[in-house]
Amino acid sequence: MSNALLAWSTPMRFSLWLLIPFFLTCARVEAADSICIDPGLHHLRVDGQPEWEEFPDRAEATRYELKFEAKSNASEWTLQLRQQDVKQTWSVVLNEKRLGELVQDENDQVIYFAIPADRIADGENSLVIEQKTSRTSTPDDIRVGEVFLDHRSVSDLLQECTVEVAVIDRETREPLPARLTILNQHGALQTTGNSSNEHLAVRAGAIYTSTGKSQIRLPSGSYRIIAGRGFEYSIETANLSLIAGQVAELQFAITRQVDTKGYLACDTHVHSRTHSGHGDATVRERMITLAGEGIELPIATDHNVHIDHDSYARDANVRGYFTPVIGNEVTTKVGHFNVFPISARAQVADHTLSNWGEIFDAIFHTPGVKIVILNHARDIHSGVRPFGPKLFNAAVGEQLDNDAMRFNAMEILNSGAVQTDPLELMHDWMALLNRGHNVTPVGSSDSHDVARYIVGQGRTYIRCDDQDVSNIDVEQAVDNFLQGRVMVSYGLATEIRVNEIQVNEIHGPRTHEPGTHGPGDLCPVSTDGIDVTVRVLGPDWVTASKVTLYANGKKIRDSEVVLADTEKLPTGTLYRCHWKLPRPRHDVFLVAVATGPGIDGLHWKTAKPYQPSSPAWTSHVLGISGAVWLDVDGDNHKTSAREYADQQFKAANGDMKTLLRLLDGFDQSVACQAAHLYQRTGESLFSDELRAALGDASPETQAGFQLYTKAWRESELARASQ
């Protein structure tokens, strides 16, 4: 690299004519009319600590400024650059006049700006890229560079070549809606010369096609094109080099790899810019992306409106691929709630209410509504974090200001708002089950975009008849959802079966014979114990690394995925394990969780945390089963930890030592709930008497009291600081 490039603290000055020989030998010249004026990528940050630990403590600069020599342009020219990790707003200014903004998208991509005629001056020119900052701006580490100046218009440059693409189902040979990902020779998303239309949804490096066909317009160069259709399908890849004027043809044959027969792929959190007012996906583009990602039951959840996607789906000719459901994200200052199904022409619930009890009254008075989902409960909106320690005790699943938790489902995975700790919301959900709330776990995408956050990447599989996805029995799907007969998927799906019948090691039948129990079921327990079978499902482009089994929220088993154990499994089954569990002392629920490394490939890249709690973060894919309840006491009832704690607390009649003795034989979740009941009487959790008595208590009781005490202290500190 030249000394001029290294001297980042002073403006960089390049002469286009003098530098042509240098870049011919040291940097790639894209075409005869394209000249590289900066071959490097540069790290920028305005101020603050690094956003992510992958970035150094000190950025190269707070803004990008490039000085270069040129002759004026009599016609439209093009500025090309590469950007990475852009989350905030960054302006692109040429000669003190705005050209546009970087794309707010963390994905690595090549973008283009039209330079109007006469914008380039004879002599010295200045290119500046800087963040639009405000009092509320957060640090944004970005990389930008690899800047080219092209003497052609954007349209002429991006339409040099054509690739005729067709995507078909390998088995049926029929066309399939799909996503096409286009990468340049450096692996960045390549902007194409295409625009969205009646059958395409287009963004930089991504084209969704509702018909399986597309004419991709590209500059000359080398590319990798990837075809896929979301979680259940294989991906196919083609590499090609194009010269100006060339027309190439590609056919991709992809196949369904993940067997989800008997389950519906549902995204309960779907937006469009048309009706929510932000993001970038129009409602027509949303219909195309839903078909391209294989979502069979999409719920329209634009903010505080009721939207019926049926007519839009028919207009886009994709209605045969899914059954749309009217919903609403009731967006209040004290929480966001996705509600559905909603009867046509029903009045919208009042989103200006500020009390949960009144909000739930308004929601459940909306005709048709049966499901109310608490969304992204660990995120802050309007200054409120519903499940932060100031408002929520995470150990016992209890709201501190009131107990109006009448939602019956909650997002434990939101792929558009990933948590730094990917399992934190799952633990919150299990705490609610221990508290006695009947709450269904939900995976969703919260996508407002065509390609930045992928619709259906987070999804919920609902046990339901899926033979005709264009005519789903919505009532059956809603009822099974409310029963918790679901799997939460984010790159993996985890299927749990208790006392499964006729298990085949290789081809394991995915049926629900009498005696086999899955999520949402209440399973009778014999004296012989319990057989638990877990299957991890996923396509061959995803990896599972670990499976964990929880009972009442506590880890009781885990298994590392060993490659040798997966070699004889059918395509779409990444792992299978079996555990024999002893008979518990009381009712418990079981949840199986599979984890694996996040997807780095830009064809389906897993996103970084939306509101990170740390710059240190590891990307994961997840599959989380719904809860299977074990009816140990035989009363045909899902007895929660809180119910058991209530029974023992009442039997102790206020005597702490008697309570601790009665808790012997119960697990830590029951003890944790009992600790909460004890504290609510006004007794101290830190008294010498309690500390001494706990020394003689069972390990599970000690663990439960310690867990509750830690959460109680966190809440007290949070409330004291408000």
PDB file of N, CA and C in Angstrom, residues 165-169 174-182 199-202 206-214 216 225-230 233-236 252-255 285 287-294 318 321 450 454 603-604:
ATOM      1  N   VAL A 165     -31.701 -17.322 -14.977  1.00  0.00           N
ATOM      2  CA  VAL A 165     -31.708 -18.290 -13.878  1.00  0.00           C
ATOM      3  C   VAL A 165     -33.081 -18.929 -13.756  1.00  0.00           C
ATOM      4  N   ALA A 166     -33.070 -20.237 -13.524  1.00  0.00           N
ATOM      5  CA  ALA A 166     -34.296 -20.974 -13.212  1.00  0.00           C
ATOM      6  C   ALA A 166     -34.034 -21.844 -11.998  1.00  0.00           C
ATOM      7  N   VAL A 167     -34.966 -21.831 -11.031  1.00  0.00           N
ATOM      8  CA  VAL A 167     -34.874 -22.671  -9.834  1.00  0.00           C
ATOM      9  C   VAL A 167     -36.037 -23.653  -9.869  1.00  0.00           C
ATOM     10  N   ILE A 168     -35.706 -24.954  -9.784  1.00  0.00           N
ATOM     11  CA  ILE A 168     -36.752 -25.977  -9.827  1.00  0.00           C
ATOM     12  C   ILE A 168     -36.610 -26.917  -8.641  1.00  0.00           C
ATOM     13  N   ASP A 169     -37.696 -27.621  -8.344  1.00  0.00           N
ATOM     14  CA  ASP A 169     -37.676 -28.690  -7.349  1.00  0.00           C
ATOM     15  C   ASP A 169     -37.035 -29.922  -7.982  1.00  0.00           C
ATOM     16  N   GLU A 174     -40.672 -28.986 -11.002  1.00  0.00           N
ATOM     17  CA  GLU A 174     -41.516 -27.809 -11.112  1.00  0.00           C
ATOM     18  C   GLU A 174     -40.763 -26.573 -10.602  1.00  0.00           C
ATOM     19  N   PRO A 175     -41.067 -25.386 -11.152  1.00  0.00           N
ATOM     20  CA  PRO A 175     -40.434 -24.155 -10.656  1.00  0.00           C
ATOM     21  C   PRO A 175     -40.774 -23.912  -9.187  1.00  0.00           C
ATOM     22  N   LEU A 176     -39.830 -23.304  -8.467  1.00  0.00           N
ATOM     23  CA  LEU A 176     -40.011 -23.025  -7.039  1.00  0.00           C
ATOM     24  C   LEU A 176     -39.720 -21.563  -6.741  1.00  0.00           C
ATOM     25  N   PRO A 177     -40.548 -20.900  -5.941  1.00  0.00           N
ATOM     26  CA  PRO A 177     -40.133 -19.604  -5.397  1.00  0.00           C
ATOM     27  C   PRO A 177     -38.826 -19.792  -4.632  1.00  0.00           C
ATOM     28  N   ALA A 178     -37.930 -18.831  -4.717  1.00  0.00           N
ATOM     29  CA  ALA A 178     -36.608 -19.036  -4.129  1.00  0.00           C
ATOM     30  C   ALA A 178     -35.938 -17.695  -3.869  1.00  0.00           C
ATOM     31  N   ARG A 179     -34.856 -17.783  -3.108  1.00  0.00           N
ATOM     32  CA  ARG A 179     -33.960 -16.638  -2.919  1.00  0.00           C
ATOM     33  C   ARG A 179     -32.673 -16.922  -3.678  1.00  0.00           C
ATOM     34  N   LEU A 180     -32.228 -15.942  -4.462  1.00  0.00           N
ATOM     35  CA  LEU A 180     -30.949 -16.001  -5.152  1.00  0.00           C
ATOM     36  C   LEU A 180     -30.006 -15.018  -4.478  1.00  0.00           C
ATOM     37  N   THR A 181     -28.831 -15.492  -4.081  1.00  0.00           N
ATOM     38  CA  THR A 181     -27.817 -14.648  -3.458  1.00  0.00           C
ATOM     39  C   THR A 181     -26.654 -14.513  -4.425  1.00  0.00           C
ATOM     40  N   ILE A 182     -26.244 -13.280  -4.706  1.00  0.00           N
ATOM     41  CA  ILE A 182     -25.198 -13.022  -5.691  1.00  0.00           C
ATOM     42  C   ILE A 182     -24.006 -12.401  -4.981  1.00  0.00           C
ATOM     43  N   HIS A 199     -42.893  -9.997  -9.797  1.00  0.00           N
ATOM     44  CA  HIS A 199     -42.487 -11.331  -9.341  1.00  0.00           C
ATOM     45  C   HIS A 199     -41.081 -11.356  -8.738  1.00  0.00           C
ATOM     46  N   LEU A 200     -40.445 -10.200  -8.577  1.00  0.00           N
ATOM     47  CA  LEU A 200     -39.120 -10.138  -7.968  1.00  0.00           C
ATOM     48  C   LEU A 200     -39.115  -9.152  -6.801  1.00  0.00           C
ATOM     49  N   ALA A 201     -38.380  -9.498  -5.741  1.00  0.00           N
ATOM     50  CA  ALA A 201     -38.058  -8.574  -4.651  1.00  0.00           C
ATOM     51  C   ALA A 201     -36.533  -8.496  -4.602  1.00  0.00           C
ATOM     52  N   VAL A 202     -35.984  -7.302  -4.812  1.00  0.00           N
ATOM     53  CA  VAL A 202     -34.552  -7.157  -5.083  1.00  0.00           C
ATOM     54  C   VAL A 202     -33.897  -6.210  -4.093  1.00  0.00           C
ATOM     55  N   ALA A 206     -29.289  -9.836  -3.347  1.00  0.00           N
ATOM     56  CA  ALA A 206     -30.385 -10.754  -3.035  1.00  0.00           C
ATOM     57  C   ALA A 206     -31.549 -10.503  -3.987  1.00  0.00           C
ATOM     58  N   ILE A 207     -32.028 -11.587  -4.604  1.00  0.00           N
ATOM     59  CA  ILE A 207     -33.202 -11.518  -5.461  1.00  0.00           C
ATOM     60  C   ILE A 207     -34.140 -12.647  -5.048  1.00  0.00           C
ATOM     61  N   TYR A 208     -35.331 -12.284  -4.590  1.00  0.00           N
ATOM     62  CA  TYR A 208     -36.380 -13.271  -4.363  1.00  0.00           C
ATOM     63  C   TYR A 208     -37.229 -13.348  -5.622  1.00  0.00           C
ATOM     64  N   THR A 209     -37.465 -14.555  -6.091  1.00  0.00           N
ATOM     65  CA  THR A 209     -38.295 -14.758  -7.257  1.00  0.00           C
ATOM     66  C   THR A 209     -39.499 -15.614  -6.894  1.00  0.00           C
ATOM     67  N   SER A 210     -40.695 -15.131  -7.234  1.00  0.00           N
ATOM     68  CA  SER A 210     -41.912 -15.881  -6.929  1.00  0.00           C
ATOM     69  C   SER A 210     -42.162 -16.992  -7.940  1.00  0.00           C
ATOM     70  N   THR A 211     -41.520 -16.900  -9.111  1.00  0.00           N
ATOM     71  CA  THR A 211     -41.744 -17.873 -10.183  1.00  0.00           C
ATOM     72  C   THR A 211     -40.600 -18.863 -10.335  1.00  0.00           C
ATOM     73  N   GLY A 212     -39.522 -18.645  -9.584  1.00  0.00           N
ATOM     74  CA  GLY A 212     -38.331 -19.478  -9.761  1.00  0.00           C
ATOM     75  C   GLY A 212     -37.452 -19.009 -10.900  1.00  0.00           C
ATOM     76  N   LYS A 213     -37.828 -17.912 -11.558  1.00  0.00           N
ATOM     77  CA  LYS A 213     -37.060 -17.435 -12.708  1.00  0.00           C
ATOM     78  C   LYS A 213     -36.657 -15.980 -12.508  1.00  0.00           C
ATOM     79  N   SER A 214     -35.483 -15.643 -13.081  1.00  0.00           N
ATOM     80  CA  SER A 214     -35.017 -14.266 -13.032  1.00  0.00           C
ATOM     81  C   SER A 214     -33.931 -14.059 -14.080  1.00  0.00           C
ATOM     82  N   ILE A 216     -30.815 -12.007 -14.178  1.00  0.00           N
ATOM     83  CA  ILE A 216     -29.956 -11.215 -13.307  1.00  0.00           C
ATOM     84  C   ILE A 216     -29.047 -10.352 -14.168  1.00  0.00           C
ATOM     85  N   ILE A 225     -23.296 -17.525  -7.388  1.00  0.00           N
ATOM     86  CA  ILE A 225     -24.736 -17.385  -7.223  1.00  0.00           C
ATOM     87  C   ILE A 225     -25.250 -18.591  -6.455  1.00  0.00           C
ATOM     88  N   ILE A 226     -26.039 -18.334  -5.413  1.00  0.00           N
ATOM     89  CA  ILE A 226     -26.546 -19.380  -4.529  1.00  0.00           C
ATOM     90  C   ILE A 226     -28.068 -19.342  -4.563  1.00  0.00           C
ATOM     91  N   ALA A 227     -28.680 -20.499  -4.747  1.00  0.00           N
ATOM     92  CA  ALA A 227     -30.140 -20.610  -4.751  1.00  0.00           C
ATOM     93  C   ALA A 227     -30.595 -21.417  -3.548  1.00  0.00           C
ATOM     94  N   GLY A 228     -31.647 -20.962  -2.873  1.00  0.00           N
ATOM     95  CA  GLY A 228     -32.206 -21.684  -1.733  1.00  0.00           C
ATOM     96  C   GLY A 228     -33.634 -21.270  -1.499  1.00  0.00           C
ATOM     97  N   ARG A 229     -34.267 -21.941  -0.538  1.00  0.00           N
ATOM     98  CA  ARG A 229     -35.663 -21.611  -0.190  1.00  0.00           C
ATOM     99  C   ARG A 229     -35.869 -21.786   1.306  1.00  0.00           C
ATOM    100  N   GLY A 230     -35.041 -21.104   2.077  1.00  0.00           N
ATOM    101  CA  GLY A 230     -35.221 -21.122   3.518  1.00  0.00           C
ATOM    102  C   GLY A 230     -34.730 -22.390   4.171  1.00  0.00           C
ATOM    103  N   TYR A 233     -34.890 -26.373   2.799  1.00  0.00           N
ATOM    104  CA  TYR A 233     -34.382 -26.766   1.485  1.00  0.00           C
ATOM    105  C   TYR A 233     -32.856 -26.757   1.420  1.00  0.00           C
ATOM    106  N   SER A 234     -32.351 -27.533   0.469  1.00  0.00           N
ATOM    107  CA  SER A 234     -30.927 -27.505   0.160  1.00  0.00           C
ATOM    108  C   SER A 234     -30.579 -26.175  -0.501  1.00  0.00           C
ATOM    109  N   ILE A 235     -29.291 -25.899  -0.615  1.00  0.00           N
ATOM    110  CA  ILE A 235     -28.829 -24.775  -1.427  1.00  0.00           C
ATOM    111  C   ILE A 235     -27.963 -25.325  -2.548  1.00  0.00           C
ATOM    112  N   GLU A 236     -27.974 -24.637  -3.668  1.00  0.00           N
ATOM    113  CA  GLU A 236     -27.130 -24.991  -4.809  1.00  0.00           C
ATOM    114  C   GLU A 236     -26.329 -23.762  -5.195  1.00  0.00           C
ATOM    115  N   PHE A 252     -30.890 -24.214 -11.284  1.00  0.00           N
ATOM    116  CA  PHE A 252     -30.635 -24.769  -9.965  1.00  0.00           C
ATOM    117  C   PHE A 252     -31.743 -25.752  -9.627  1.00  0.00           C
ATOM    118  N   ALA A 253     -31.371 -26.930  -9.177  1.00  0.00           N
ATOM    119  CA  ALA A 253     -32.343 -27.933  -8.730  1.00  0.00           C
ATOM    120  C   ALA A 253     -32.142 -28.130  -7.234  1.00  0.00           C
ATOM    121  N   ILE A 254     -33.062 -27.606  -6.425  1.00  0.00           N
ATOM    122  CA  ILE A 254     -32.955 -27.738  -4.973  1.00  0.00           C
ATOM    123  C   ILE A 254     -34.011 -28.717  -4.489  1.00  0.00           C
ATOM    124  N   THR A 255     -33.815 -29.227  -3.293  1.00  0.00           N
ATOM    125  CA  THR A 255     -34.714 -30.253  -2.788  1.00  0.00           C
ATOM    126  C   THR A 255     -35.060 -29.992  -1.332  1.00  0.00           C
ATOM    127  N   GLU A 285     -43.464  -6.943  -2.044  1.00  0.00           N
ATOM    128  CA  GLU A 285     -42.194  -7.638  -1.838  1.00  0.00           C
ATOM    129  C   GLU A 285     -42.310  -8.643  -0.695  1.00  0.00           C
ATOM    130  N   MET A 287     -44.889 -10.429   0.134  1.00  0.00           N
ATOM    131  CA  MET A 287     -45.538 -11.643  -0.357  1.00  0.00           C
ATOM    132  C   MET A 287     -44.532 -12.542  -1.076  1.00  0.00           C
ATOM    133  N   ILE A 288     -43.668 -11.925  -1.872  1.00  0.00           N
ATOM    134  CA  ILE A 288     -42.677 -12.695  -2.631  1.00  0.00           C
ATOM    135  C   ILE A 288     -41.656 -13.329  -1.698  1.00  0.00           C
ATOM    136  N   THR A 289     -41.215 -12.594  -0.679  1.00  0.00           N
ATOM    137  CA  THR A 289     -40.221 -13.155   0.249  1.00  0.00           C
ATOM    138  C   THR A 289     -40.810 -14.279   1.090  1.00  0.00           C
ATOM    139  N   LEU A 290     -42.075 -14.175   1.471  1.00  0.00           N
ATOM    140  CA  LEU A 290     -42.716 -15.263   2.226  1.00  0.00           C
ATOM    141  C   LEU A 290     -42.715 -16.556   1.413  1.00  0.00           C
ATOM    142  N   ALA A 291     -43.069 -16.450   0.130  1.00  0.00           N
ATOM    143  CA  ALA A 291     -43.047 -17.636  -0.734  1.00  0.00           C
ATOM    144  C   ALA A 291     -41.626 -18.137  -0.921  1.00  0.00           C
ATOM    145  N   GLY A 292     -40.673 -17.208  -1.040  1.00  0.00           N
ATOM    146  CA  GLY A 292     -39.282 -17.595  -1.266  1.00  0.00           C
ATOM    147  C   GLY A 292     -38.608 -18.225  -0.077  1.00  0.00           C
ATOM    148  N   GLU A 293     -39.148 -18.016   1.147  1.00  0.00           N
ATOM    149  CA  GLU A 293     -38.574 -18.616   2.352  1.00  0.00           C
ATOM    150  C   GLU A 293     -39.397 -19.790   2.872  1.00  0.00           C
ATOM    151  N   GLY A 294     -40.471 -20.153   2.192  1.00  0.00           N
ATOM    152  CA  GLY A 294     -41.247 -21.332   2.576  1.00  0.00           C
ATOM    153  C   GLY A 294     -42.070 -21.165   3.833  1.00  0.00           C
ATOM    154  N   VAL A 318     -48.919 -15.731  -5.443  1.00  0.00           N
ATOM    155  CA  VAL A 318     -48.226 -16.645  -4.530  1.00  0.00           C
ATOM    156  C   VAL A 318     -49.179 -17.209  -3.474  1.00  0.00           C
ATOM    157  N   TYR A 321     -48.960 -20.766  -1.963  1.00  0.00           N
ATOM    158  CA  TYR A 321     -47.832 -21.212  -1.134  1.00  0.00           C
ATOM    159  C   TYR A 321     -48.052 -20.987   0.360  1.00  0.00           C
ATOM    160  N   VAL A 450     -36.499  -6.718   3.088  1.00  0.00           N
ATOM    161  CA  VAL A 450     -36.391  -7.760   2.072  1.00  0.00           C
ATOM    162  C   VAL A 450     -35.239  -8.693   2.392  1.00  0.00           C
ATOM    163  N   ILE A 454     -34.054 -11.605   7.579  1.00  0.00           N
ATOM    164  CA  ILE A 454     -34.734 -12.515   6.667  1.00  0.00           C
ATOM    165  C   ILE A 454     -36.050 -12.975   7.262  1.00  0.00           C
ATOM    166  N   HIS A 603     -25.927 -16.102   2.237  1.00  0.00           N
ATOM    167  CA  HIS A 603     -27.203 -16.572   1.700  1.00  0.00           C
ATOM    168  C   HIS A 603     -28.264 -16.692   2.786  1.00  0.00           C
ATOM    169  N   TRP A 604     -27.840 -16.767   4.075  1.00  0.00           N
ATOM    170  CA  TRP A 604     -28.817 -16.891   5.176  1.00  0.00           C
ATOM    171  C   TRP A 604     -28.113 -16.547   6.486  1.00  0.00           C
TER     172      TRP A 604
END
